[in-house]
Short mmCIF file of N, CA, C and O in Angstrom, two decimals:
data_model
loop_
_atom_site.label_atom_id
_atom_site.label_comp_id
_atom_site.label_asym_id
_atom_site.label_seq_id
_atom_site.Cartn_x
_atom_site.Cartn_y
_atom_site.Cartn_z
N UNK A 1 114.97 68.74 100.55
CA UNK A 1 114.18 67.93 99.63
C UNK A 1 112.94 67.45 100.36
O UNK A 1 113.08 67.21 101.56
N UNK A 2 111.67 67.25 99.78
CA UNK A 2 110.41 67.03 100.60
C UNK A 2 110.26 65.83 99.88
O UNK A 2 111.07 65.57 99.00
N UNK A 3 109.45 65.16 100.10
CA UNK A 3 109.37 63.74 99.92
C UNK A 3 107.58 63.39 100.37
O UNK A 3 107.06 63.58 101.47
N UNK A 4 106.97 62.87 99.17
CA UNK A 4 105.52 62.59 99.26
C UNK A 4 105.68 61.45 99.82
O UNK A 4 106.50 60.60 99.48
N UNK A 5 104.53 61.33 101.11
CA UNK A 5 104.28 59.89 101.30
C UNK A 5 102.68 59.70 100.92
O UNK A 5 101.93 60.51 100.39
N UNK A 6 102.46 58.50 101.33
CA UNK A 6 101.04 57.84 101.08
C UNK A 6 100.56 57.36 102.51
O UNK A 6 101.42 56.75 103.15
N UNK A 7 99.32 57.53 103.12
CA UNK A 7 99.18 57.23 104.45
C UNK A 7 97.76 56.21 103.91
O UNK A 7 96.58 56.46 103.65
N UNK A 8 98.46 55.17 103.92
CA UNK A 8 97.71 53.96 103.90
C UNK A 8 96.28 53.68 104.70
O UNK A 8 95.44 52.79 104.56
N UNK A 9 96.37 54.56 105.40
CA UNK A 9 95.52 54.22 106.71
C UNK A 9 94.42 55.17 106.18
O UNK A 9 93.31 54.76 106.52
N UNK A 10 94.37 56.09 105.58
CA UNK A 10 93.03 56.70 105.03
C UNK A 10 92.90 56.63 104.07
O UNK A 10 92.72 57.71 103.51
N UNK A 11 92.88 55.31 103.17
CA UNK A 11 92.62 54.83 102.08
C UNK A 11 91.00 55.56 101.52
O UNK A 11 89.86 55.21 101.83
N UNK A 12 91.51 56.85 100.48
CA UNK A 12 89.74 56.69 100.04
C UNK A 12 88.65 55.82 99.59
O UNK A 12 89.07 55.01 98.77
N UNK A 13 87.28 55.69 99.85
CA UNK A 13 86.49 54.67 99.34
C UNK A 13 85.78 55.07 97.88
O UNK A 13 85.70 56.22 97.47
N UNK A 14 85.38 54.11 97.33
CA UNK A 14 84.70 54.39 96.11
C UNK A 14 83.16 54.42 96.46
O UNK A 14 82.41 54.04 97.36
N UNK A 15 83.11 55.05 95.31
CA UNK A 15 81.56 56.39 95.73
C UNK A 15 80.77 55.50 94.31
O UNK A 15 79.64 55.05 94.49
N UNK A 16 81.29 55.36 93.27
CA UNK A 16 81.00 55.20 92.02
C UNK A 16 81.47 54.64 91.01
O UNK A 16 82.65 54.94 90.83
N UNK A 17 80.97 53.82 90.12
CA UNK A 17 82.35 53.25 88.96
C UNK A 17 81.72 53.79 87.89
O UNK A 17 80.59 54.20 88.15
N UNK A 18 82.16 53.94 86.55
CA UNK A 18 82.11 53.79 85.19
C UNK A 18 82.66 52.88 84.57
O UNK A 18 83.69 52.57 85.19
N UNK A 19 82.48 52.02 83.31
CA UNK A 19 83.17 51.14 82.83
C UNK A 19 82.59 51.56 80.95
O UNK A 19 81.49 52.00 80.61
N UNK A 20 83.39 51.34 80.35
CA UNK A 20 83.49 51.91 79.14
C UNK A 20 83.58 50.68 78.64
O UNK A 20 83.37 49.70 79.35
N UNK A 21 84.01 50.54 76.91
CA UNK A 21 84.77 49.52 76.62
C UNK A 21 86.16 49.36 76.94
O UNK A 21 86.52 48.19 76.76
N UNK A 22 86.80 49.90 77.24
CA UNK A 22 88.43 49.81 77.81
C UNK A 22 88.64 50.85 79.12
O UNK A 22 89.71 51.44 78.94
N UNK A 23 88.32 51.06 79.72
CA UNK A 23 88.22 51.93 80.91
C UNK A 23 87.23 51.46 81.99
O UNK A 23 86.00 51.41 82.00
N UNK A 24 88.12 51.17 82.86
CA UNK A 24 87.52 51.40 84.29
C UNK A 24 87.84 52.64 85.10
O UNK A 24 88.96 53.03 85.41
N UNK A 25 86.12 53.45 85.53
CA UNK A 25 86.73 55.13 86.44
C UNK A 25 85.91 55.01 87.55
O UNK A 25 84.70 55.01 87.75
N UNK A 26 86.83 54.91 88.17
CA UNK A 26 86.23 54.91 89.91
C UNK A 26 86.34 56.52 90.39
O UNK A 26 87.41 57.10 90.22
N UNK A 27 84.86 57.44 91.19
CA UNK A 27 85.08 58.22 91.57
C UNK A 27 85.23 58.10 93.27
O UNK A 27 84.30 57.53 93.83
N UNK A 28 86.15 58.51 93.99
CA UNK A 28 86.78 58.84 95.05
C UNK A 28 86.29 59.41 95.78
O UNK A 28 85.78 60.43 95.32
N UNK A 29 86.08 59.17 97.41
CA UNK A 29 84.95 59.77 98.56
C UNK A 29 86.21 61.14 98.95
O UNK A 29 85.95 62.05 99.73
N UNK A 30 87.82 60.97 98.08
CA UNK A 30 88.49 62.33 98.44
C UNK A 30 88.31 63.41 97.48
O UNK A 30 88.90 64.46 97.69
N UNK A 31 87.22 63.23 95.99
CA UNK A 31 87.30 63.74 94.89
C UNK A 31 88.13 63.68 94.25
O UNK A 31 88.55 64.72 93.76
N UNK A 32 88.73 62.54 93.97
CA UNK A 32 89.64 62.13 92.94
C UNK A 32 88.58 61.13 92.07
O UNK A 32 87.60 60.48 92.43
N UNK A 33 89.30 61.31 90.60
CA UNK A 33 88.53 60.46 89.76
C UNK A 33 89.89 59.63 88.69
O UNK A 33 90.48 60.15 87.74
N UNK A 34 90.15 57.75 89.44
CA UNK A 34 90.55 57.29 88.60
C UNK A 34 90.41 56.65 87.80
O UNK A 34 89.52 55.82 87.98
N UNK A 35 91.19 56.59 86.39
CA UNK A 35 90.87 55.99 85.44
C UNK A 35 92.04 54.72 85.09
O UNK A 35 93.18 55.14 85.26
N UNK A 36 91.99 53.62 84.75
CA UNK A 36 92.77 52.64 84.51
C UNK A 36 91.99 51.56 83.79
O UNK A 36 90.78 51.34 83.81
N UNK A 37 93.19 50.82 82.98
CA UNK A 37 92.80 50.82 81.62
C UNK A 37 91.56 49.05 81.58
O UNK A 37 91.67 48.10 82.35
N UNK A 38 90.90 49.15 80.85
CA UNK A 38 90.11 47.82 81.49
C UNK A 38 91.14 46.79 80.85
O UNK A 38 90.69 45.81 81.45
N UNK A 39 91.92 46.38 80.27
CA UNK A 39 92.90 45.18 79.79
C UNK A 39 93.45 44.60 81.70
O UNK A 39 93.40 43.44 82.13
N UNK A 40 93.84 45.66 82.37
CA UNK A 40 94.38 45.09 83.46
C UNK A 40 93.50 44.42 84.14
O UNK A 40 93.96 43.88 85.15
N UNK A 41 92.30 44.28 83.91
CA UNK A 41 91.41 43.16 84.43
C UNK A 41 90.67 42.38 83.28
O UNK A 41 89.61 42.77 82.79
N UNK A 42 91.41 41.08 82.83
CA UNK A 42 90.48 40.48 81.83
C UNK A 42 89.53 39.61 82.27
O UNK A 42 89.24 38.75 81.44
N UNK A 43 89.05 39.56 83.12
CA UNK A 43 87.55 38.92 83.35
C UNK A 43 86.70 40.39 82.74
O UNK A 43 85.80 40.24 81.91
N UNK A 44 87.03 41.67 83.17
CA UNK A 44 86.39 42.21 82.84
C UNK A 44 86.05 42.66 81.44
O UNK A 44 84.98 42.91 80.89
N UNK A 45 87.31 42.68 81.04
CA UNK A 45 87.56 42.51 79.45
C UNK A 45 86.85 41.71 78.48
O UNK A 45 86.63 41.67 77.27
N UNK A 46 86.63 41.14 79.45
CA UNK A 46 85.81 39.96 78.14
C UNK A 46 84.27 39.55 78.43
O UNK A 46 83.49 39.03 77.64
N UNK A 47 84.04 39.92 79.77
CA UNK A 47 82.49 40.34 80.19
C UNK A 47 82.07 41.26 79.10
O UNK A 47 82.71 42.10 78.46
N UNK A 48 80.61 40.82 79.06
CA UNK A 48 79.84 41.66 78.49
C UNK A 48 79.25 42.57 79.42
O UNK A 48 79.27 42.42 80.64
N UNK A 49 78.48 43.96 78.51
CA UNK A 49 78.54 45.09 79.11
C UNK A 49 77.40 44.55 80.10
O UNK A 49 77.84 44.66 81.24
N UNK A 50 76.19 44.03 80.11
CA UNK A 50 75.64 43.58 80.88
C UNK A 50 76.26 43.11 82.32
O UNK A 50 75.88 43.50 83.43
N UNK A 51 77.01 42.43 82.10
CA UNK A 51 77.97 41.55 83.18
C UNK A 51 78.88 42.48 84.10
O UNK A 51 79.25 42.24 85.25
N UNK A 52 79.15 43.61 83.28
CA UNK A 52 80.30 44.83 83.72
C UNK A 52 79.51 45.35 84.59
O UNK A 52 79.76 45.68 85.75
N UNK A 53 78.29 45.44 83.84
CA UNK A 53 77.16 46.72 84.24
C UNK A 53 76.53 46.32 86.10
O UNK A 53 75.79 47.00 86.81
N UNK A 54 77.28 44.86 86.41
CA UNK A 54 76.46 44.15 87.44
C UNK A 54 77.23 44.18 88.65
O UNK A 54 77.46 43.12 89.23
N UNK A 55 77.62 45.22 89.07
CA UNK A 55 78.53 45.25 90.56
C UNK A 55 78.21 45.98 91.53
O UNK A 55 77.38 46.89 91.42
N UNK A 56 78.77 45.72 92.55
CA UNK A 56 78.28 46.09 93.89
C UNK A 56 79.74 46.56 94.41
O UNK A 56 80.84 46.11 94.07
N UNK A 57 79.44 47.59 95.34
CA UNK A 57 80.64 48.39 96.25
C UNK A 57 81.09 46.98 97.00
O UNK A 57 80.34 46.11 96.56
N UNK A 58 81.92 46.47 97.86
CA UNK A 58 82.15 45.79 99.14
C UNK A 58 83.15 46.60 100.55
O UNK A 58 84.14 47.31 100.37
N UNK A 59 82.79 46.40 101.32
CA UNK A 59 83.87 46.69 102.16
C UNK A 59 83.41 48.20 102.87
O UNK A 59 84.12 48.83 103.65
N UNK A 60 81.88 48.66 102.35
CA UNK A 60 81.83 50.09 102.35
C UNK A 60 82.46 51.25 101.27
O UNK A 60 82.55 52.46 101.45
N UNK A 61 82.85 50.44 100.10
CA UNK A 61 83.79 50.78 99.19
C UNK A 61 85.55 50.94 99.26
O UNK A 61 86.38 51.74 98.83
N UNK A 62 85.55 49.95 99.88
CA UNK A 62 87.03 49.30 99.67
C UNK A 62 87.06 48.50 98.57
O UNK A 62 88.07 47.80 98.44
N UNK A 63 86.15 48.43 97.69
CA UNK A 63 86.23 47.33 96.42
C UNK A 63 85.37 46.78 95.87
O UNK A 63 84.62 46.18 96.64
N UNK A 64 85.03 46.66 94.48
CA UNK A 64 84.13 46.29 93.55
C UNK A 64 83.85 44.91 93.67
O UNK A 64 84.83 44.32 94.12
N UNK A 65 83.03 44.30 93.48
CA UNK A 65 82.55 43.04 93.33
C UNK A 65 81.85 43.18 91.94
O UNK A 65 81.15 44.12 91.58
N UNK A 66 82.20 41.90 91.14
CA UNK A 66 81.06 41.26 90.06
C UNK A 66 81.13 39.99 89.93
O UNK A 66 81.98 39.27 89.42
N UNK A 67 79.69 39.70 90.67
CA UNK A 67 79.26 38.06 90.58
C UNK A 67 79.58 37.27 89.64
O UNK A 67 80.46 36.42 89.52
N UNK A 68 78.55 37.73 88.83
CA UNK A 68 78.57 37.01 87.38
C UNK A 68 79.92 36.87 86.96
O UNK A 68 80.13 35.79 86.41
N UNK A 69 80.94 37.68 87.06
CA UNK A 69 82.46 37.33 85.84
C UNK A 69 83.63 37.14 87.22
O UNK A 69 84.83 37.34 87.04
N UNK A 70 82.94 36.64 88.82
CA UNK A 70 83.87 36.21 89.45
C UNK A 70 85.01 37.08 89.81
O UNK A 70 86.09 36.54 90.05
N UNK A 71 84.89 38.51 89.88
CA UNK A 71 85.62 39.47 89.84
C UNK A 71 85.89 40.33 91.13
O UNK A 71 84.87 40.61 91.76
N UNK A 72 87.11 40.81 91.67
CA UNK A 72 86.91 41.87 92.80
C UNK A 72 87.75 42.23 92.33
O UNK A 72 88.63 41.58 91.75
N UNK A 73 87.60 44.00 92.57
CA UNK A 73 89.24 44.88 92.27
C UNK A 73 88.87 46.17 93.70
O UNK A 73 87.95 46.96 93.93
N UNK A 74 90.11 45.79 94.37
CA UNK A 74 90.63 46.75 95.50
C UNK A 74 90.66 48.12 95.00
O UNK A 74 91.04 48.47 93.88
N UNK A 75 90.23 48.87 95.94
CA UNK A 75 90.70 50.55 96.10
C UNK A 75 92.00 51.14 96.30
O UNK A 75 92.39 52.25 95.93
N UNK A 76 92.84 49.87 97.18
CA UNK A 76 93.93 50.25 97.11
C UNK A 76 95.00 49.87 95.48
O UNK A 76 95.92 50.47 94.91
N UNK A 77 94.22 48.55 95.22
CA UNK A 77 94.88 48.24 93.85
C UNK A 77 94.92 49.68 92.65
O UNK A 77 95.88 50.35 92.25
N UNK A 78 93.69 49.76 92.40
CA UNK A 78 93.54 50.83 91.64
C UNK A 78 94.52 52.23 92.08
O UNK A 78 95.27 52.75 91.26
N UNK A 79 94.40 52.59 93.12
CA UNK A 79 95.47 53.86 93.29
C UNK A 79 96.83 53.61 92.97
O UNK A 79 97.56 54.29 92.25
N UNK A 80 97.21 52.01 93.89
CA UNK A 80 98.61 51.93 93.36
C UNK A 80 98.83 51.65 92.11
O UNK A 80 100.01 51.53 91.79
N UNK A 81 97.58 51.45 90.87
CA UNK A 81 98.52 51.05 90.23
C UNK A 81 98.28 49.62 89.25
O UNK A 81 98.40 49.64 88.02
N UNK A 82 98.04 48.75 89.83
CA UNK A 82 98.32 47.49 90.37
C UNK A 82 96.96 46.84 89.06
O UNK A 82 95.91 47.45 88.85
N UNK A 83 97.36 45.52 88.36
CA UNK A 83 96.75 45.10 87.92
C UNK A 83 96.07 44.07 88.25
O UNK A 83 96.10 43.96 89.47
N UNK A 84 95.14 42.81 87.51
CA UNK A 84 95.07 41.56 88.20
C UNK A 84 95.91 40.90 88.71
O UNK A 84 96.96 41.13 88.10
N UNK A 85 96.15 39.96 89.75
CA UNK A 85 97.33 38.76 90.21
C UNK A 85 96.87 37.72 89.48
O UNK A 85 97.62 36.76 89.60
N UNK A 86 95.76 37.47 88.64
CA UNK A 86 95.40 36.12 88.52
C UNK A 86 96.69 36.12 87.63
O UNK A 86 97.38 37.05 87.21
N UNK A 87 96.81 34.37 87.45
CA UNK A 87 97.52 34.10 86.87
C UNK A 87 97.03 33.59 85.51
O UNK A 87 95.96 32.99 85.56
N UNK A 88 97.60 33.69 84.33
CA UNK A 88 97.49 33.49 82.87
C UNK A 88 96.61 32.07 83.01
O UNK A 88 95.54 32.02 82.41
N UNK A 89 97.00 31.03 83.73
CA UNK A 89 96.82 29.89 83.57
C UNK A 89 95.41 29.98 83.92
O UNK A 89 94.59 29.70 83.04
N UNK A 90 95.03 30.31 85.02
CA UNK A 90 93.78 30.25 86.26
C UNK A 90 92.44 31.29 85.08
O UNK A 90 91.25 31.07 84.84
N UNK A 91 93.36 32.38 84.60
CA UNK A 91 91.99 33.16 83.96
C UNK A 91 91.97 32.36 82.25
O UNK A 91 91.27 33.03 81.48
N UNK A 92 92.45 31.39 81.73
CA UNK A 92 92.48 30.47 80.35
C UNK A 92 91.18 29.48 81.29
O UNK A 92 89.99 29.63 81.02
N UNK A 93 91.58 28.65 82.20
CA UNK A 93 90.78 28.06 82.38
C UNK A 93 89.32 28.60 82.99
O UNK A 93 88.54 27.67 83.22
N UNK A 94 88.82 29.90 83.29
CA UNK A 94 87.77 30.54 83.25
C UNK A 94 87.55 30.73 82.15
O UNK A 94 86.40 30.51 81.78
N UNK A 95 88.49 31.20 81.21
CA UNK A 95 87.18 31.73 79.90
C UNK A 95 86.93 30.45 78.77
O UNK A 95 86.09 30.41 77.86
N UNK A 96 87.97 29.39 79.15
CA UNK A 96 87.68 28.46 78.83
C UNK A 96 85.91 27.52 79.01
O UNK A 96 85.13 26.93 78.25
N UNK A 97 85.99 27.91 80.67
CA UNK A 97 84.65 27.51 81.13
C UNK A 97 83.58 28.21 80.12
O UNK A 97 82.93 27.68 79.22
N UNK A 98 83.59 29.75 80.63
CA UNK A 98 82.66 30.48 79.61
C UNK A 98 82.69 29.92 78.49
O UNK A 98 82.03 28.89 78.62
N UNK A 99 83.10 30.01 77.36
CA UNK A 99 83.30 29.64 75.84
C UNK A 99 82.32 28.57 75.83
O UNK A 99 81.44 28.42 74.98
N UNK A 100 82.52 27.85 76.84
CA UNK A 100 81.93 26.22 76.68
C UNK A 100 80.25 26.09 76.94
O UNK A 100 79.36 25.41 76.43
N UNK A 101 80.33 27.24 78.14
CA UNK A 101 78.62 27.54 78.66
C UNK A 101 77.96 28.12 77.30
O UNK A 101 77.00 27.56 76.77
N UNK A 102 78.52 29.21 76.83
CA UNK A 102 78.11 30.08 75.93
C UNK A 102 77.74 29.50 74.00
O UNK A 102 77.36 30.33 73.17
#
């Protein structure tokens, strides 16, 4: 029996994003292109496309940054998988803030 592993240690970097209305697609410095769904990040979800449209690589592309909606999502998150950690409570009282600015 063979058995896939994952070698953590050559984590690919991101080259590129797309963001749709429900899709986030990061293209991959290994030529992989992933797609995951934009609900698993609701800051981003509820950013406007402007706001989506406003990010920067970090890390050398270990991970997205967006100022404006207070946002980072990992390279490794995205491969594994992995959605926001915020918690329900912490992202109510952000869009709470917004609502109020807006």
């Amino acid at each position: 029996m063979t058995s896939l592993t994952v070698d953590l240690l050559e984590i690919p970097k991101i080259q590129t994003i797309e963001i749709t209305d429900d899709t986030l697609s990061v293209d991959l410095s290994d030529g992989r292109t992933i797609a995951v769904p934009l609900a698993w990040y609701p800051r981003l979800l509820h950013g406007s496309v402007e706001e989506r449209n406003s990010w920067r690589l970090i890390g050398s592309g270990d991970g997205i940054h967006w100022n404006q909606l207070d946002e980072d999502v990992s390279v490794k998150n995205i491969i594994l998988g992995q959605s926001s950690a915020e918690s329900q409570k912490s992202f109510q009282r952000w869009l709470n803030e917004r609502q109020a600015k807006g």
